[in-house]
CSV table of C-alpha atoms and ligand atoms in Angstrom, one decimal:
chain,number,residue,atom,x,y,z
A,1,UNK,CA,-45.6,-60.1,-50.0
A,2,UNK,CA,-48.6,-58.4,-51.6
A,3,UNK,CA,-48.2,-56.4,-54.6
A,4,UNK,CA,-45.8,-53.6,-54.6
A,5,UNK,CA,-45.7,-50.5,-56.8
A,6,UNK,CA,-42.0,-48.4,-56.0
A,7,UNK,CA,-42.5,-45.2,-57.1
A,8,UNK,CA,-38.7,-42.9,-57.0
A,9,UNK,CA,-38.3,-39.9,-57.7
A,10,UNK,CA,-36.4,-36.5,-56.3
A,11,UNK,CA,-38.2,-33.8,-54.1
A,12,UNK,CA,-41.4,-32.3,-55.5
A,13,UNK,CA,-41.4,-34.3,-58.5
A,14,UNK,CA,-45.5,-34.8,-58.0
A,15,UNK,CA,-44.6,-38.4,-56.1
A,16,UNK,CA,-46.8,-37.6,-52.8
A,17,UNK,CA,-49.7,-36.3,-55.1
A,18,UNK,CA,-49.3,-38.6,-58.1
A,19,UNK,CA,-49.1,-41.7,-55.5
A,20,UNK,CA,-52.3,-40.6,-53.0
A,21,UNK,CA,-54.7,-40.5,-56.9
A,22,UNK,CA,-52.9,-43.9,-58.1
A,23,UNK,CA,-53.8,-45.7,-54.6
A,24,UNK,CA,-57.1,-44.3,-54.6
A,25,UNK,CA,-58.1,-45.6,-58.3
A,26,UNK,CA,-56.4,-49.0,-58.1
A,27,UNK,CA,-57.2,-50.2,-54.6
A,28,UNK,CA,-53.8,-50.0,-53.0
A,29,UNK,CA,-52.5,-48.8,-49.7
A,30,UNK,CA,-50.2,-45.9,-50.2
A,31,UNK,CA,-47.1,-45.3,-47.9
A,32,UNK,CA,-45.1,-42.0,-47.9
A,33,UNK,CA,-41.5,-43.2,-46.7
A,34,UNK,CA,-40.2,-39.6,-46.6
A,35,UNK,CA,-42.7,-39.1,-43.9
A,36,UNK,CA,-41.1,-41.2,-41.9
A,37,UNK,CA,-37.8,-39.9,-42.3
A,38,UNK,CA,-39.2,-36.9,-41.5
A,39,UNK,CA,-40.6,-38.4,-38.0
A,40,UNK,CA,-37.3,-39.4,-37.4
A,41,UNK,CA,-36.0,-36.0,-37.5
A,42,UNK,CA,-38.9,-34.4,-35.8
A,43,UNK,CA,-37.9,-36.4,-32.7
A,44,UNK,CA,-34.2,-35.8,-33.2
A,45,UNK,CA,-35.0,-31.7,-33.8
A,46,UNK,CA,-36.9,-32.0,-30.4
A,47,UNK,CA,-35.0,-33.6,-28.2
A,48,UNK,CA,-32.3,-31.7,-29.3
A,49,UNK,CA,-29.9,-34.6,-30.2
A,50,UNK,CA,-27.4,-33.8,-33.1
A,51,UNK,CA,-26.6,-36.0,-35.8
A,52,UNK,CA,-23.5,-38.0,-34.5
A,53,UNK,CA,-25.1,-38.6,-31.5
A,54,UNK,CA,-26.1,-42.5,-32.3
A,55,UNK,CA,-26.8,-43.6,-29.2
A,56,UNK,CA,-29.2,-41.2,-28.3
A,57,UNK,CA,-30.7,-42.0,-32.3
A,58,UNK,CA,-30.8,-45.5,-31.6
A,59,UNK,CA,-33.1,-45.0,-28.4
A,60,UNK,CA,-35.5,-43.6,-30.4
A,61,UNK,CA,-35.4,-45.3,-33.0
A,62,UNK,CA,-36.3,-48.5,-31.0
A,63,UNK,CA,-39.4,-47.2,-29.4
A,64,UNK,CA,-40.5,-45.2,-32.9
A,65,UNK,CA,-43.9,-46.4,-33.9
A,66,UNK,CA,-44.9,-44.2,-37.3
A,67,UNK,CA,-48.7,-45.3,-38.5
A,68,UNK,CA,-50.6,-43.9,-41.5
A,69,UNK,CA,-54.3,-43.2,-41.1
A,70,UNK,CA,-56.4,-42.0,-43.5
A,71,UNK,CA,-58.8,-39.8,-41.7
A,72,UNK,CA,-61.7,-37.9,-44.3
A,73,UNK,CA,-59.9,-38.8,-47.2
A,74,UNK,CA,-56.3,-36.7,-46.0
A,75,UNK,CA,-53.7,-39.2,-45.2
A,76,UNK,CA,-52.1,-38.4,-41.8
A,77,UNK,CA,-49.1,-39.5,-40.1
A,78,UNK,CA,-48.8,-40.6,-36.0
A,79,UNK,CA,-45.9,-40.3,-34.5
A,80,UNK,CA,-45.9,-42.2,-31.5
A,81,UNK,CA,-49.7,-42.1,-31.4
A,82,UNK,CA,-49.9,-38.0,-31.9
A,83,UNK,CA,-50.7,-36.5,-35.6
A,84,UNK,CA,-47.3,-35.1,-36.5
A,85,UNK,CA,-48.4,-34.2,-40.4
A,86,UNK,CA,-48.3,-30.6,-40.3
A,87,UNK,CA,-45.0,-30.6,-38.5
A,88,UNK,CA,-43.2,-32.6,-40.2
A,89,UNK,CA,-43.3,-29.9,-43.4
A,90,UNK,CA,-42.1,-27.4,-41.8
A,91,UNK,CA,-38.7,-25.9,-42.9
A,92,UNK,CA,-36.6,-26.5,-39.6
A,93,UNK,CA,-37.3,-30.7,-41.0
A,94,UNK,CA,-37.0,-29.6,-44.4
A,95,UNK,CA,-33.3,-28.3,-43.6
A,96,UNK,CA,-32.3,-31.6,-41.3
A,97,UNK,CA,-33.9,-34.7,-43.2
A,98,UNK,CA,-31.5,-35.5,-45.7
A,99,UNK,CA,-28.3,-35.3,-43.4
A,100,UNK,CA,-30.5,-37.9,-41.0
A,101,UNK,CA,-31.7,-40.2,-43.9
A,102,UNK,CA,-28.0,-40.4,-44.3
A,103,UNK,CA,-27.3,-41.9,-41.2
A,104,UNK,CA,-27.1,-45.8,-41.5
A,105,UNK,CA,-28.9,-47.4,-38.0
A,106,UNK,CA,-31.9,-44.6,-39.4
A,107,UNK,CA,-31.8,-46.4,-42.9
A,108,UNK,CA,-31.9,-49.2,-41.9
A,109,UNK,CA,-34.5,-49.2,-39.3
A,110,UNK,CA,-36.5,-47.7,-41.4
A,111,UNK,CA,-36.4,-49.8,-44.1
A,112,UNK,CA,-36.9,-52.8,-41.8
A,113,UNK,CA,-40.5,-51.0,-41.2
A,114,UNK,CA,-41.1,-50.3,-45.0
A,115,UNK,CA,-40.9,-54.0,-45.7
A,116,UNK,CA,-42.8,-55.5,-42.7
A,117,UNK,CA,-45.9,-52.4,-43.7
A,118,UNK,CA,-46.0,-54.6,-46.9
A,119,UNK,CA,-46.3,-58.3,-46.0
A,120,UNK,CA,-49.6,-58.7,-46.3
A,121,UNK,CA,-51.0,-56.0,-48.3
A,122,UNK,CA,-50.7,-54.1,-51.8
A,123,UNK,CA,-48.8,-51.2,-51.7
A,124,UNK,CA,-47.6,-48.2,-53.8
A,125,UNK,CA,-44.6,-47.0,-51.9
A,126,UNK,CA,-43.0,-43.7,-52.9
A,127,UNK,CA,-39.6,-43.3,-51.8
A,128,UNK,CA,-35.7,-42.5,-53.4
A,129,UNK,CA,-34.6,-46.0,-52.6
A,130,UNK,CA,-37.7,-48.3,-53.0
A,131,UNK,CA,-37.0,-49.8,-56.2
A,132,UNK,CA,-33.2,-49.9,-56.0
A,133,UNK,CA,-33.1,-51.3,-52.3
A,134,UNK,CA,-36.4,-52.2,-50.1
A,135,UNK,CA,-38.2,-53.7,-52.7
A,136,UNK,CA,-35.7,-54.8,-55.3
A,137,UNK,CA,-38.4,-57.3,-56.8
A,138,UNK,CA,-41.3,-55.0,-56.9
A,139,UNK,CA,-43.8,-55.7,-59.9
A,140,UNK,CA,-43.9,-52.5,-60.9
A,141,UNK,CA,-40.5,-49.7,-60.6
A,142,UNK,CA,-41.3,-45.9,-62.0
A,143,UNK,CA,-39.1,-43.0,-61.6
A,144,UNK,CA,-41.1,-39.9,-61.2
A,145,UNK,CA,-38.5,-36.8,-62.4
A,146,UNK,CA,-39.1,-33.1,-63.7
A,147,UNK,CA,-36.7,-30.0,-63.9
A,148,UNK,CA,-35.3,-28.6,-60.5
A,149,UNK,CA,-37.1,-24.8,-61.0
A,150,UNK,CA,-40.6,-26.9,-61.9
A,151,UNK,CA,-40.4,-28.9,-58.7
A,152,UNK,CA,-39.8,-25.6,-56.9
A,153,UNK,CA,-42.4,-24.3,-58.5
A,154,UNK,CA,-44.9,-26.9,-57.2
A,155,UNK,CA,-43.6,-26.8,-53.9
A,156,UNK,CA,-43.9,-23.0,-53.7
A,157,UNK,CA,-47.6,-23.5,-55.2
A,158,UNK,CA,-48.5,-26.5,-52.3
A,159,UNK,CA,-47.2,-24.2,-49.7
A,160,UNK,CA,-49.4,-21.3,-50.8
A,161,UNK,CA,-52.3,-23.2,-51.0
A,162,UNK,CA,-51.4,-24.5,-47.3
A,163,UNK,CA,-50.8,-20.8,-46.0
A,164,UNK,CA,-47.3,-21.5,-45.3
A,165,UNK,CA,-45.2,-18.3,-46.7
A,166,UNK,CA,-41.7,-19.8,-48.0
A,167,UNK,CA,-39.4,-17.5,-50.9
A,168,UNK,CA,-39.4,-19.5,-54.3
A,169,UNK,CA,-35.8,-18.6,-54.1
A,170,UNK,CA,-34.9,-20.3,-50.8
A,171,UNK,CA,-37.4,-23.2,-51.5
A,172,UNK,CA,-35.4,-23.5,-55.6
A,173,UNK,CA,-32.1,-23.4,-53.0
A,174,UNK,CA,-33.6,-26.4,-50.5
A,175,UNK,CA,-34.5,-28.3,-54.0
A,176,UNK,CA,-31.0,-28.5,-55.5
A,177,UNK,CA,-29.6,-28.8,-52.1
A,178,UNK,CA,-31.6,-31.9,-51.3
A,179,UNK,CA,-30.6,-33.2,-54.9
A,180,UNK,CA,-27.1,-33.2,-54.2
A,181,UNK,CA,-27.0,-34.5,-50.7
A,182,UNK,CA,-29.9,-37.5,-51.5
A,183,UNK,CA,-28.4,-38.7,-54.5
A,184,UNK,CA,-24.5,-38.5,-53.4
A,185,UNK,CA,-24.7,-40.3,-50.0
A,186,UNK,CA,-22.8,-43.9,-49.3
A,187,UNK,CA,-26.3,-46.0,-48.2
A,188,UNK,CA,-28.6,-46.6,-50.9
A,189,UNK,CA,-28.5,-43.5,-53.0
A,190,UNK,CA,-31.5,-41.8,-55.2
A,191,UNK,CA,-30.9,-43.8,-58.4
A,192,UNK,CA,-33.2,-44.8,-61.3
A,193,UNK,CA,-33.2,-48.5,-61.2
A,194,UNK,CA,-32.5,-49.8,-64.4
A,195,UNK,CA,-35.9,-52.0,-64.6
A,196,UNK,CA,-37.9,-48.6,-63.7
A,197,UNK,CA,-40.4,-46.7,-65.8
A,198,UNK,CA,-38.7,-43.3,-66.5
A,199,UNK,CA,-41.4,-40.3,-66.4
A,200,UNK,CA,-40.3,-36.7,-66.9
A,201,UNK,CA,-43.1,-34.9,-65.5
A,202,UNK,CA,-42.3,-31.1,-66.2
A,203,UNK,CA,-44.4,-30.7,-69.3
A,204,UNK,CA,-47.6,-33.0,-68.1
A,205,UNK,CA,-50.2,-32.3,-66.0
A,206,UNK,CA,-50.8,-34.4,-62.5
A,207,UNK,CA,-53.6,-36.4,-64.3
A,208,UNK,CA,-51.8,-37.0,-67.0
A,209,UNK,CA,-48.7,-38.6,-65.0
A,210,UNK,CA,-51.6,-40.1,-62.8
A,211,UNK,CA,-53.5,-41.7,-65.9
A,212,UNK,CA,-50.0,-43.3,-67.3
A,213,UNK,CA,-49.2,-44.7,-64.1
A,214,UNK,CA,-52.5,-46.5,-63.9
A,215,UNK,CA,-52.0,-48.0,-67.2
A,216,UNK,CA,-48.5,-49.3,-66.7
A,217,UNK,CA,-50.3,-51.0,-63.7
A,218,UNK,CA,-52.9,-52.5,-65.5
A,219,UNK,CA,-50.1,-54.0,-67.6
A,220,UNK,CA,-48.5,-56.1,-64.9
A,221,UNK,CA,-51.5,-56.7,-62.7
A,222,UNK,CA,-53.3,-59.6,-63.6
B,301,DC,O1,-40.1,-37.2,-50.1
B,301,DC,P1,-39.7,-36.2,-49.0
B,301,DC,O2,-39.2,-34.9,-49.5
B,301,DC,O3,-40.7,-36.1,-47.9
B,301,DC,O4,-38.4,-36.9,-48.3
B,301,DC,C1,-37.7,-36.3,-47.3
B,301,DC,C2,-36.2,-36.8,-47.2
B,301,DC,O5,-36.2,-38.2,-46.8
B,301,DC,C3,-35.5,-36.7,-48.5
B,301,DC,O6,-34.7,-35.5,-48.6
B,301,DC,C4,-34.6,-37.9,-48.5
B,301,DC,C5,-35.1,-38.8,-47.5
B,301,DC,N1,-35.7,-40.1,-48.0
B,301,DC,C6,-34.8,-41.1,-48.2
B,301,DC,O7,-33.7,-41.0,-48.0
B,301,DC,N2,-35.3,-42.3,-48.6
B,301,DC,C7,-36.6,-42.5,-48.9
B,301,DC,N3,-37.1,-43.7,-49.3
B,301,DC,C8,-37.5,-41.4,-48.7
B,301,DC,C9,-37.0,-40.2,-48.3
């Protein structure tokens, strides 16, 4: 195993952000696995295939191939060899992704693919279950957290910026929503791990979070 950063947190608590600067600065190789549940549902959402229908899940979950290219400097995601990374924002896999990251032959799949990506390379891998479950051992553990109306806040922001026209109120409502349903289900739950780094990110700035990550880094990489 190379070296492995988990970085947890809930949605739109900076983690995508906060991990692309942290990967730049400190050399490491930065895989979004929400992204990849996201595929997941992408595929489900078009084929049509609802979510009890496993076998129809497990076909395409063994022919999935999910690569991460960084293409002038944007990180993009393939899906099956086509750039999926504006569609997998959209709302229609906003609405679905936490009922299918719930689904067990998805976790676990997945997670399969988390830990082979980092075998031979340093990663910082942002996630809800990295440090409690696919990298229990990871040299470094921070939870990335910061008020439910702040994180709907920056989502509303990131969507403007992007031209994509969502209501603060619905996008607050798809926060708290995803809060309940991540950190409630059976399999591997969004949990602070009790060896994480705790940051509450409401009141700092991305740099800041950015700058104190790179430090607690430096600490444990020799
Ligand atoms: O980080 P994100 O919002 O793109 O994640 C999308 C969904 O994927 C999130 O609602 C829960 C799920 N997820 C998960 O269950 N485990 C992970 N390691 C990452 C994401």
């Amino acid at each position: 195993m190379g070296f492995i950063v988990a970085l947890d947190g809930p949605a739109g608590s900076g983690k995508g952000t906060v991990t692309k600067e942290v990967a730049k600065k400190m050399n490491l190789i930065n895989i979004d696995t929400g992204a990849m549940y996201r595929c997941v549902t992408l595929l489900m959402i078009r084929q049509n295939i609802k979510l009890d229908e496993l076998e129809k899940i497990e076909k395409i979950l063994n022919k999935i191939d999910i690569q991460f290219k960084l293409e002038s400097e944007k990180q993009k995601v393939y899906l099956n060899n086509e750039d999926v990374s504006l569609e997998i924002r959209t709302q229609k896999v906003n609405e679905l992704v936490s009922p299918v990251s719930t689904i067990k032959i998805v976790r676990d799949k997945l997670v399969d693919l988390q830990r082979k990506m980092a075998e031979s390379i340093d990663v910082i891998m942002e996630g809800r279950d990295i440090g409690t479950n696919v990298f229990p051992n990871a040299n470094l553990k921070i939870y990335l957290d910061a008020t439910p109306e702040e994180r709907a806040n920056r989502r509303f922001k990131q969507n403007e910026e992007k031209g994509i026209k969502i209501p603060y109120a619905e996008i607050l409502e798809n926060v708290k929503y995803r809060d309940y349903t991540d950190s409630h289900r059976e399999i591997a739950p969004l949990k602070q791990a009790e060896d994480a780094i705790y940051i509450d990110s409401t009141n700092m700035t991305i740099e800041e979070v950015v700058e104190k990550v790179v430090e607690e880094i430096e600490k444990v990489r020799k």
